[in-house]
mmCIF file of C-alpha atoms in Angstrom:
data_model
loop_
_atom_site.group_PDB
_atom_site.id
_atom_site.type_symbol
_atom_site.label_atom_id
_atom_site.label_comp_id
_atom_site.label_asym_id
_atom_site.label_seq_id
_atom_site.Cartn_x
_atom_site.Cartn_y
_atom_site.Cartn_z
ATOM 1 C CA MET A 1 -6.836 -15.611 -13.973
ATOM 2 C CA MET A 2 -7.591 -18.797 -11.992
ATOM 3 C CA ILE A 3 -11.160 -19.407 -12.837
ATOM 4 C CA GLU A 4 -10.397 -23.376 -12.892
ATOM 5 C CA LYS A 5 -8.589 -23.649 -9.733
ATOM 6 C CA VAL A 6 -11.673 -24.950 -7.434
ATOM 7 C CA LEU A 7 -9.401 -25.169 -4.168
ATOM 8 C CA LEU A 8 -8.326 -21.842 -4.407
ATOM 9 C CA ARG A 9 -11.632 -20.482 -5.327
ATOM 10 C CA VAL A 10 -13.500 -21.888 -2.380
ATOM 11 C CA ILE A 11 -10.615 -20.868 -0.135
ATOM 12 C CA ALA A 12 -10.707 -17.330 -1.000
ATOM 13 C CA LYS A 13 -14.881 -17.106 -0.424
ATOM 14 C CA LEU A 14 -14.414 -18.785 2.525
ATOM 15 C CA LEU A 15 -11.665 -16.312 3.495
ATOM 16 C CA ILE A 16 -13.000 -13.166 2.225
ATOM 17 C CA PRO A 17 -16.159 -12.468 4.505
ATOM 18 C CA LEU A 18 -13.697 -12.951 7.475
ATOM 19 C CA ILE A 19 -10.997 -10.784 6.346
ATOM 20 C CA LEU A 20 -14.088 -7.791 5.481
ATOM 21 C CA LEU A 21 -14.851 -8.617 9.199
ATOM 22 C CA PHE A 22 -11.604 -8.447 10.494
ATOM 23 C CA GLY A 23 -11.003 -4.810 8.511
ATOM 24 C CA LEU A 24 -14.460 -3.639 10.081
ATOM 25 C CA TYR A 25 -13.361 -4.967 13.421
ATOM 26 C CA VAL A 26 -9.875 -3.229 13.344
ATOM 27 C CA GLN A 27 -11.468 -0.260 11.855
ATOM 28 C CA PHE A 28 -14.074 -0.035 14.948
ATOM 29 C CA HIS A 29 -12.366 -1.609 17.594
ATOM 30 C CA GLY A 30 -9.154 0.870 17.236
ATOM 31 C CA ASP A 31 -9.877 2.765 19.888
ATOM 32 C CA PHE A 32 -9.576 -0.161 22.416
ATOM 33 C CA GLY A 33 -6.920 -2.248 20.669
ATOM 34 C CA PRO A 34 -4.283 -2.011 18.170
ATOM 35 C CA GLY A 35 -5.267 -0.853 14.764
ATOM 36 C CA GLY A 36 -7.427 2.225 13.460
ATOM 37 C CA GLY A 37 -8.055 3.667 10.257
ATOM 38 C CA PHE A 38 -4.467 2.961 7.904
ATOM 39 C CA GLN A 39 -4.631 -1.211 9.091
ATOM 40 C CA ALA A 40 -8.392 -1.602 8.528
ATOM 41 C CA GLY A 41 -8.330 0.445 5.216
ATOM 42 C CA VAL A 42 -5.289 -1.559 4.107
ATOM 43 C CA ILE A 43 -7.057 -5.064 5.447
ATOM 44 C CA PHE A 44 -10.267 -4.376 3.585
ATOM 45 C CA ALA A 45 -8.719 -3.324 0.198
ATOM 46 C CA VAL A 46 -7.010 -6.809 0.733
ATOM 47 C CA ALA A 47 -10.215 -8.591 0.902
ATOM 48 C CA PHE A 48 -11.214 -7.383 -2.869
ATOM 49 C CA ILE A 49 -7.512 -7.489 -3.876
ATOM 50 C CA LEU A 50 -7.545 -11.206 -3.298
ATOM 51 C CA TYR A 51 -10.724 -11.710 -5.333
ATOM 52 C CA ALA A 52 -9.537 -9.845 -7.916
ATOM 53 C CA LEU A 53 -6.212 -12.248 -7.989
ATOM 54 C CA VAL A 54 -8.181 -15.025 -7.648
ATOM 55 C CA PHE A 55 -11.557 -14.316 -9.514
ATOM 56 C CA GLY A 56 -9.704 -12.312 -12.322
ATOM 57 C CA ILE A 57 -9.973 -8.396 -12.428
ATOM 58 C CA ASP A 58 -13.069 -8.231 -14.432
ATOM 59 C CA MET A 59 -15.086 -9.916 -12.070
ATOM 60 C CA ALA A 60 -13.474 -7.504 -9.416
ATOM 61 C CA ARG A 61 -14.292 -4.526 -11.216
ATOM 62 C CA GLY A 62 -17.984 -5.912 -11.473
ATOM 63 C CA VAL A 63 -17.914 -5.476 -7.281
ATOM 64 C CA ILE A 64 -16.186 -2.423 -7.137
ATOM 65 C CA SER A 65 -16.015 -0.309 -10.081
ATOM 66 C CA ALA A 66 -12.965 1.692 -10.923
ATOM 67 C CA GLY A 67 -14.665 4.788 -10.252
ATOM 68 C CA PHE A 68 -16.150 3.598 -7.105
ATOM 69 C CA SER A 69 -12.840 3.133 -5.819
ATOM 70 C CA ARG A 70 -11.302 6.767 -6.643
ATOM 71 C CA ALA A 71 -15.119 8.082 -5.138
ATOM 72 C CA LEU A 72 -13.699 6.658 -1.878
ATOM 73 C CA LEU A 73 -10.702 7.527 -2.072
ATOM 74 C CA ALA A 74 -11.626 11.183 -2.842
ATOM 75 C CA SER A 75 -14.654 11.279 -0.079
ATOM 76 C CA GLY A 76 -12.214 9.625 2.715
ATOM 77 C CA VAL A 77 -10.403 13.068 2.564
ATOM 78 C CA LEU A 78 -13.582 14.984 2.025
ATOM 79 C CA VAL A 79 -14.932 13.101 5.417
ATOM 80 C CA TYR A 80 -12.007 13.851 7.460
ATOM 81 C CA GLY A 81 -11.600 17.571 6.265
ATOM 82 C CA GLY A 82 -15.061 18.009 6.826
ATOM 83 C CA THR A 83 -15.019 17.267 10.241
ATOM 84 C CA GLY A 84 -12.723 19.831 10.628
ATOM 85 C CA VAL A 85 -15.335 22.142 8.921
ATOM 86 C CA VAL A 86 -18.164 21.147 11.118
ATOM 87 C CA THR A 87 -16.017 21.589 14.235
ATOM 88 C CA MET A 88 -15.472 25.224 12.623
ATOM 89 C CA LEU A 89 -19.291 25.457 12.109
ATOM 90 C CA LEU A 90 -20.359 24.641 15.651
ATOM 91 C CA GLY A 91 -18.319 27.456 16.815
ATOM 92 C CA GLY A 92 -14.884 25.338 17.782
ATOM 93 C CA GLU A 93 -11.181 25.505 16.181
ATOM 94 C CA TYR A 94 -10.493 23.185 12.993
ATOM 95 C CA LEU A 95 -10.669 19.763 14.031
ATOM 96 C CA SER A 96 -11.344 20.379 18.118
ATOM 97 C CA TYR A 97 -13.741 17.813 18.673
ATOM 98 C CA ASN A 98 -15.648 19.028 21.858
ATOM 99 C CA VAL A 99 -18.151 21.007 20.104
ATOM 100 C CA LEU A 100 -19.295 17.898 18.487
ATOM 101 C CA ALA A 101 -21.452 16.861 21.631
ATOM 102 C CA GLU A 102 -22.300 17.438 25.628
ATOM 103 C CA THR A 103 -19.674 15.222 27.037
ATOM 104 C CA VAL A 104 -15.959 15.889 26.163
ATOM 105 C CA HIS A 105 -15.920 12.207 26.144
ATOM 106 C CA GLY A 106 -18.669 11.495 23.869
ATOM 107 C CA ALA A 107 -17.481 14.330 21.819
ATOM 108 C CA GLN A 108 -13.815 12.959 21.139
ATOM 109 C CA HIS A 109 -15.253 9.640 20.796
ATOM 110 C CA ILE A 110 -17.310 10.834 17.654
ATOM 111 C CA GLY A 111 -15.020 12.884 16.531
ATOM 112 C CA ILE A 112 -12.054 10.049 16.593
ATOM 113 C CA PHE A 113 -14.545 7.594 14.921
ATOM 114 C CA VAL A 114 -15.459 10.015 12.078
ATOM 115 C CA VAL A 115 -11.586 10.669 11.350
ATOM 116 C CA GLU A 116 -10.663 7.368 11.429
ATOM 117 C CA LEU A 117 -13.558 6.176 8.719
ATOM 118 C CA GLY A 118 -12.186 9.190 6.615
ATOM 119 C CA VAL A 119 -8.870 7.173 7.173
ATOM 120 C CA GLY A 120 -9.615 3.662 6.320
ATOM 121 C CA MET A 121 -11.806 4.715 3.364
ATOM 122 C CA THR A 122 -8.969 6.941 1.863
ATOM 123 C CA VAL A 123 -6.512 3.946 2.322
ATOM 124 C CA ALA A 124 -8.987 1.371 1.419
ATOM 125 C CA GLY A 125 -9.680 3.219 -2.204
ATOM 126 C CA ALA A 126 -5.971 4.179 -2.724
ATOM 127 C CA MET A 127 -4.935 0.345 -2.321
ATOM 128 C CA ILE A 128 -7.868 -0.661 -4.359
ATOM 129 C CA THR A 129 -7.164 2.329 -6.806
ATOM 130 C CA ILE A 130 -3.548 1.279 -7.254
ATOM 131 C CA PHE A 131 -4.236 -2.142 -7.960
ATOM 132 C CA TYR A 132 -6.494 -1.611 -10.303
ATOM 133 C CA THR A 133 -4.252 0.667 -12.285
ATOM 134 C CA PHE A 134 -1.540 -1.784 -12.271
ATOM 135 C CA SER A 135 -3.875 -4.886 -13.097
ATOM 136 C CA GLY A 136 -5.348 -2.865 -15.948
ATOM 137 C CA HIS A 137 -1.720 -2.118 -17.607
ATOM 138 C CA ALA A 138 -0.979 -6.088 -16.920
ATOM 139 C CA ARG A 139 -4.008 -6.891 -19.259
ATOM 140 C CA ASN A 140 -3.391 -4.330 -22.168
ATOM 141 C CA ALA A 141 -0.310 -2.483 -21.165
ATOM 142 C CA LEU A 142 -1.186 0.728 -22.251
ATOM 143 C CA PRO A 143 1.544 3.506 -22.131
ATOM 144 C CA PHE A 144 4.432 0.794 -22.468
ATOM 145 C CA ARG A 145 2.281 -0.952 -25.416
ATOM 146 C CA ARG A 146 5.274 -1.311 -28.098
ATOM 147 C CA GLY A 147 6.390 -4.677 -27.957
ATOM 148 C CA LYS A 148 6.158 -4.955 -24.288
ATOM 149 C CA GLY A 149 2.706 -6.166 -24.081
ATOM 150 C CA LYS A 150 3.234 -9.501 -26.187
ATOM 151 C CA HIS A 151 4.352 -11.174 -22.631
ATOM 152 C CA ILE A 152 0.996 -11.072 -20.973
ATOM 153 C CA ASP A 153 -0.744 -12.988 -23.578
ATOM 154 C CA ALA A 154 1.952 -15.646 -23.249
ATOM 155 C CA PRO A 155 1.411 -18.450 -21.429
ATOM 156 C CA ALA A 156 3.582 -18.455 -18.100
ATOM 157 C CA PRO A 157 6.925 -19.853 -18.494
ATOM 158 C CA PRO A 158 7.051 -23.355 -16.715
ATOM 159 C CA LEU A 159 8.432 -23.463 -13.512
ATOM 160 C CA LYS A 160 12.134 -24.858 -13.674
ATOM 161 C CA ILE A 161 12.098 -28.091 -11.294
ATOM 162 C CA GLU A 162 15.209 -29.930 -10.752
ATOM 163 C CA GLU A 163 14.689 -33.230 -11.585
ATOM 164 C CA ASP A 164 15.578 -35.940 -8.466
ATOM 165 C CA ARG A 165 18.289 -38.087 -9.854
ATOM 166 C CA MET B 1 16.524 -10.359 9.569
ATOM 167 C CA ALA B 2 20.140 -9.208 8.719
ATOM 168 C CA VAL B 3 20.813 -12.341 7.033
ATOM 169 C CA THR B 4 17.593 -11.762 4.835
ATOM 170 C CA ALA B 5 18.891 -8.097 4.263
ATOM 171 C CA LEU B 6 22.577 -9.315 2.953
ATOM 172 C CA TRP B 7 20.530 -11.953 0.980
ATOM 173 C CA LEU B 8 18.368 -9.148 -0.584
ATOM 174 C CA VAL B 9 21.370 -7.148 -1.832
ATOM 175 C CA LYS B 10 23.056 -10.743 -3.554
ATOM 176 C CA LEU B 11 19.911 -11.857 -5.449
ATOM 177 C CA ARG B 12 19.555 -10.684 -9.275
ATOM 178 C CA ASN B 13 15.763 -12.540 -9.447
ATOM 179 C CA LEU B 14 13.489 -9.563 -9.144
ATOM 180 C CA PHE B 15 10.905 -12.065 -7.901
ATOM 181 C CA ALA B 16 12.986 -13.882 -5.308
ATOM 182 C CA VAL B 17 13.676 -10.138 -4.162
ATOM 183 C CA VAL B 18 10.008 -9.140 -3.804
ATOM 184 C CA MET B 19 9.186 -12.310 -1.581
ATOM 185 C CA LEU B 20 12.385 -11.868 0.686
ATOM 186 C CA THR B 21 11.140 -8.140 1.152
ATOM 187 C CA GLY B 22 8.052 -9.498 2.501
ATOM 188 C CA ILE B 23 9.748 -11.945 4.816
ATOM 189 C CA TYR B 24 11.749 -9.213 6.170
ATOM 190 C CA SER B 25 8.721 -6.946 6.691
ATOM 191 C CA LEU B 26 7.422 -9.951 8.656
ATOM 192 C CA PHE B 27 10.847 -9.842 10.727
ATOM 193 C CA ALA B 28 10.476 -6.202 11.167
ATOM 194 C CA ALA B 29 6.962 -7.035 12.384
ATOM 195 C CA ALA B 30 8.138 -9.451 14.876
ATOM 196 C CA LEU B 31 10.458 -7.053 16.115
ATOM 197 C CA TYR B 32 8.103 -4.063 16.533
ATOM 198 C CA VAL B 33 5.796 -6.864 18.867
ATOM 199 C CA VAL B 34 8.898 -7.481 20.562
ATOM 200 C CA MET B 35 9.421 -3.656 21.234
ATOM 201 C CA ASP B 36 5.727 -3.432 22.564
ATOM 202 C CA ALA B 37 5.078 -1.070 19.299
ATOM 203 C CA VAL B 38 1.901 -3.358 18.373
ATOM 204 C CA ASP B 39 0.400 -0.613 16.480
ATOM 205 C CA VAL B 40 3.472 -0.319 14.341
ATOM 206 C CA ALA B 41 3.817 -3.803 13.918
ATOM 207 C CA PHE B 42 0.198 -4.249 12.471
ATOM 208 C CA THR B 43 0.869 -1.650 9.979
ATOM 209 C CA GLU B 44 4.403 -3.515 8.818
ATOM 210 C CA ALA B 45 2.825 -6.608 8.712
ATOM 211 C CA ALA B 46 -0.371 -5.399 6.683
ATOM 212 C CA VAL B 47 1.263 -2.963 4.623
ATOM 213 C CA GLY B 48 5.032 -4.017 4.504
ATOM 214 C CA ALA B 49 4.532 -7.657 4.003
ATOM 215 C CA GLY B 50 0.884 -7.502 2.518
ATOM 216 C CA ILE B 51 -0.028 -5.091 0.147
ATOM 217 C CA SER B 52 3.409 -3.896 -0.848
ATOM 218 C CA THR B 53 4.375 -7.513 -2.076
ATOM 219 C CA VAL B 54 1.276 -7.523 -4.295
ATOM 220 C CA LEU B 55 1.948 -3.980 -5.913
ATOM 221 C CA MET B 56 5.416 -4.866 -6.375
ATOM 222 C CA LEU B 57 4.402 -8.281 -8.260
ATOM 223 C CA GLY B 58 2.246 -6.263 -10.231
ATOM 224 C CA THR B 59 5.150 -4.140 -11.364
ATOM 225 C CA LEU B 60 6.832 -6.985 -12.209
ATOM 226 C CA SER B 61 4.323 -7.968 -14.453
ATOM 227 C CA LEU B 62 4.477 -5.052 -16.449
ATOM 228 C CA THR B 63 8.522 -4.853 -16.486
ATOM 229 C CA THR B 64 10.848 -7.818 -16.472
ATOM 230 C CA GLU B 65 11.610 -10.369 -13.800
ATOM 231 C CA HIS B 66 15.291 -10.320 -13.953
ATOM 232 C CA GLU B 67 17.667 -7.452 -13.087
ATOM 233 C CA LYS B 68 19.972 -6.091 -15.604
ATOM 234 C CA PRO B 69 23.633 -7.362 -15.283
ATOM 235 C CA HIS B 70 25.968 -5.015 -14.504
ATOM 236 C CA LYS B 71 29.359 -4.930 -16.292
ATOM 237 C CA LYS B 72 31.510 -3.955 -13.478
ATOM 238 C CA PRO B 73 30.715 -2.988 -9.875
ATOM 239 C CA PRO B 74 30.015 0.637 -9.586
ATOM 240 C CA LEU B 75 32.846 1.938 -7.228
ATOM 241 C CA MET B 76 31.326 5.753 -6.702
ATOM 242 C CA ALA B 77 27.756 3.956 -5.830
ATOM 243 C CA LEU B 78 29.586 1.299 -3.416
ATOM 244 C CA VAL B 79 31.885 4.532 -1.796
ATOM 245 C CA LEU B 80 28.574 6.541 -1.351
ATOM 246 C CA VAL B 81 26.812 3.876 0.164
ATOM 247 C CA LEU B 82 29.499 2.891 2.457
ATOM 248 C CA LEU B 83 29.885 6.670 3.720
ATOM 249 C CA THR B 84 26.424 7.329 4.103
ATOM 250 C CA GLY B 85 26.100 4.089 6.122
ATOM 251 C CA GLY B 86 28.934 5.059 8.373
ATOM 252 C CA ILE B 87 27.659 8.076 8.959
ATOM 253 C CA LEU B 88 23.924 6.755 10.084
ATOM 254 C CA VAL B 89 25.992 3.868 12.085
ATOM 255 C CA TYR B 90 27.820 7.174 13.718
ATOM 256 C CA GLY B 91 24.938 9.058 14.082
ATOM 257 C CA THR B 92 23.271 6.379 16.102
ATOM 258 C CA PHE B 93 26.261 6.440 19.016
ATOM 259 C CA ASP B 94 24.726 9.536 20.038
ATOM 260 C CA MET B 95 21.488 8.080 20.638
ATOM 261 C CA PRO B 96 20.249 7.094 23.996
ATOM 262 C CA ARG B 97 20.162 3.415 25.020
ATOM 263 C CA TYR B 98 16.731 1.232 24.302
ATOM 264 C CA GLY B 99 14.197 1.870 27.168
ATOM 265 C CA ASP B 100 16.238 4.551 28.717
ATOM 266 C CA ILE B 101 14.257 6.622 31.333
ATOM 267 C CA ASN B 102 15.922 9.921 30.821
ATOM 268 C CA ALA B 103 15.755 9.801 26.824
ATOM 269 C CA PRO B 104 14.251 12.932 25.642
ATOM 270 C CA ILE B 105 11.436 10.943 24.033
ATOM 271 C CA HIS B 106 10.188 9.851 27.712
ATOM 272 C CA GLN B 107 10.737 13.278 29.075
ATOM 273 C CA HIS B 108 8.861 15.209 26.532
ATOM 274 C CA VAL B 109 5.319 15.460 25.811
ATOM 275 C CA GLY B 110 4.839 11.525 26.149
ATOM 276 C CA ASN B 111 4.105 11.067 29.991
ATOM 277 C CA ARG B 112 1.682 13.807 29.254
ATOM 278 C CA TYR B 113 -0.129 11.644 26.742
ATOM 279 C CA VAL B 114 0.168 8.624 28.974
ATOM 280 C CA GLU B 115 -0.977 10.367 31.939
ATOM 281 C CA LYS B 116 -3.997 12.499 30.598
ATOM 282 C CA SER B 117 -4.967 11.471 27.512
ATOM 283 C CA GLY B 118 -7.875 9.127 29.403
ATOM 284 C CA ASP B 119 -9.454 11.950 31.348
ATOM 285 C CA GLU B 120 -8.752 14.386 28.210
ATOM 286 C CA VAL B 121 -9.605 12.250 24.976
ATOM 287 C CA GLY B 122 -11.022 8.976 26.358
ATOM 288 C CA PRO B 123 -9.945 5.850 24.246
ATOM 289 C CA PRO B 124 -7.845 3.283 26.495
ATOM 290 C CA ASN B 125 -5.383 3.247 23.726
ATOM 291 C CA ILE B 126 -3.456 5.973 23.673
ATOM 292 C CA VAL B 127 -2.004 5.706 19.912
ATOM 293 C CA THR B 128 -5.352 6.475 18.719
ATOM 294 C CA SER B 129 -6.202 9.582 21.088
ATOM 295 C CA VAL B 130 -2.472 10.703 19.949
ATOM 296 C CA LEU B 131 -3.126 10.027 16.232
ATOM 297 C CA ALA B 132 -6.556 11.245 15.782
ATOM 298 C CA SER B 133 -6.985 13.771 18.613
ATOM 299 C CA TYR B 134 -3.740 15.236 19.942
ATOM 300 C CA ARG B 135 -2.246 15.287 16.098
ATOM 301 C CA GLY B 136 -5.417 15.328 14.148
ATOM 302 C CA TYR B 137 -3.574 17.665 11.647
ATOM 303 C CA ASP B 138 -0.829 15.463 11.542
ATOM 304 C CA THR B 139 -2.918 12.668 10.412
ATOM 305 C CA LEU B 140 -4.966 14.777 7.885
ATOM 306 C CA GLY B 141 -1.569 15.516 6.613
ATOM 307 C CA GLU B 142 -0.953 11.766 6.079
ATOM 308 C CA THR B 143 -4.278 10.805 4.859
ATOM 309 C CA ALA B 144 -3.418 13.609 2.476
ATOM 310 C CA VAL B 145 -0.437 11.596 1.033
ATOM 311 C CA VAL B 146 -1.794 8.773 0.537
ATOM 312 C CA PHE B 147 -4.516 10.151 -1.585
ATOM 313 C CA THR B 148 -1.884 12.284 -3.314
ATOM 314 C CA ALA B 149 0.128 8.704 -3.828
ATOM 315 C CA ALA B 150 -2.924 7.082 -5.358
ATOM 316 C CA VAL B 151 -4.035 10.324 -7.553
ATOM 317 C CA GLY B 152 0.142 10.523 -8.695
ATOM 318 C CA VAL B 153 -0.201 6.479 -9.563
ATOM 319 C CA LEU B 154 -3.471 7.385 -11.715
ATOM 320 C CA VAL B 155 -2.055 10.561 -13.492
ATOM 321 C CA ILE B 156 1.255 8.759 -14.608
ATOM 322 C CA ILE B 157 -0.319 5.380 -15.588
ATOM 323 C CA GLY B 158 -4.043 5.717 -15.093
ATOM 324 C CA ARG B 159 -5.901 4.803 -18.232
ATOM 325 C CA SER B 160 -8.334 7.311 -19.478
ATOM 326 C CA LYS B 161 -11.617 7.323 -20.851
ATOM 327 C CA GLY B 162 -12.175 10.748 -20.312
ATOM 328 C CA SER B 163 -11.301 13.831 -22.566
ATOM 329 C CA TRP B 164 -8.464 15.625 -20.789
ATOM 330 C CA ARG B 165 -5.996 13.474 -23.058
ATOM 331 C CA PRO B 166 -5.226 15.641 -26.010
ATOM 332 C CA THR B 167 -6.786 14.208 -29.389
ATOM 333 C CA SER B 168 -3.717 13.740 -31.309
ATOM 334 C CA GLU B 169 -2.272 11.358 -28.604
ATOM 335 C CA LYS B 170 -5.918 9.522 -28.560
ATOM 336 C CA VAL B 171 -5.631 9.206 -32.593
ATOM 337 C CA ARG B 172 -1.968 8.207 -32.400
ATOM 338 C CA ARG B 173 -2.830 5.660 -29.617
ATOM 339 C CA ARG B 174 -5.498 4.293 -31.650
ATOM 340 C CA ARG B 175 -3.373 4.136 -35.116
ATOM 341 C CA ASP B 176 -0.190 2.166 -33.057
ATOM 342 C CA ASP B 177 -3.431 -0.236 -31.703
ATOM 343 C CA GLU B 178 -4.341 -0.794 -35.387
ATOM 344 C CA LYS B 179 -1.310 -1.535 -36.472
ATOM 345 C CA ASP B 180 -0.369 -3.954 -33.733
ATOM 346 C CA GLU B 181 -3.318 -5.807 -34.259
ATOM 347 C CA THR B 182 -2.878 -6.081 -37.985
ATOM 348 C CA SER B 183 0.637 -6.842 -37.662
ATOM 349 C CA ASN B 184 -0.114 -9.746 -34.453
ATOM 350 C CA ALA B 185 -2.879 -10.973 -37.169
ATOM 351 C CA GLN B 186 -0.571 -11.506 -39.878
ATOM 352 C CA GLN B 187 2.621 -12.868 -38.126
ATOM 353 C CA PRO B 188 1.418 -14.287 -35.104
ATOM 354 C CA GLU B 189 4.860 -16.237 -34.526
ATOM 355 C CA ASP B 190 6.888 -12.886 -35.351
ATOM 356 C CA THR B 191 5.522 -11.391 -32.261
ATOM 357 C CA SER B 192 6.119 -14.244 -29.886
ATOM 358 C CA SER B 193 9.847 -14.218 -30.653
#
């Protein structure tokens, strides 16, 4: 935890909204430029991971709880799969978007939009979940607790700086 | 890029290895940009250089920073690696040259995607239309893979407040906790050695 590092804190606070905005841009502009659900999900998750790195994992859990990240992870797959089910209910085949709207392009646009959103949610949820899981262990080293958890509370080893002669 | 890869083999400090892996990923991303695969480069930079470095560092904080030194170089592994590498290099002899117009990848469905995706799907970025529309099942499978990976991490090292863990194990862990706490309280300098 780096609560006392003012510079890191300020820079992170300045950067995180931009990262989130960039993630949204990549998510919803993926049809026109490079990007899409996978990249957007990762960028979105990176914002929260940066927050967790600078402000500590407890603060990050206050922003996005572990349960919410898992729900995000699961609901992304559900959104993707559910799109296919909706197209089936509307009389098409599984994941054939053309039944979603009047025109072909409009329907494809809606379909791709929703599906990419599902991908982005899954990837962001997965990244945050995995990071939370790892960092939760780093704090109290659960399954490897025997004797291995002691290095966590110990202060970081001093950097080896070669002295100038 | 090759220098980074060779250096990676030589290093024994795992922290430096993780950092070099990130640098290698950045080089790879630059290479993809040169090859006009901007989407792939984007993914490589975000996932390879960004997230996976953080996750590797997280893993390092759970384990140790230095690789265990080997007594002698494992001969069998070296032979296997050289053999596999040789076969892979031999396999590239059959591949078409980079940008070859007669390559199968440029003769198959690729042309159709390039020509018709504007009419059939719409988005100007053909990669998106291929990923989300033409190959919708494929991407669904990939999403399921990501989901499965996260669930796997949760199952293997995830913490459980819930009740699915057998009670005996919970009791045992609590007992271990209490034992650790008491031993820590009594002899604090003993555990830090």
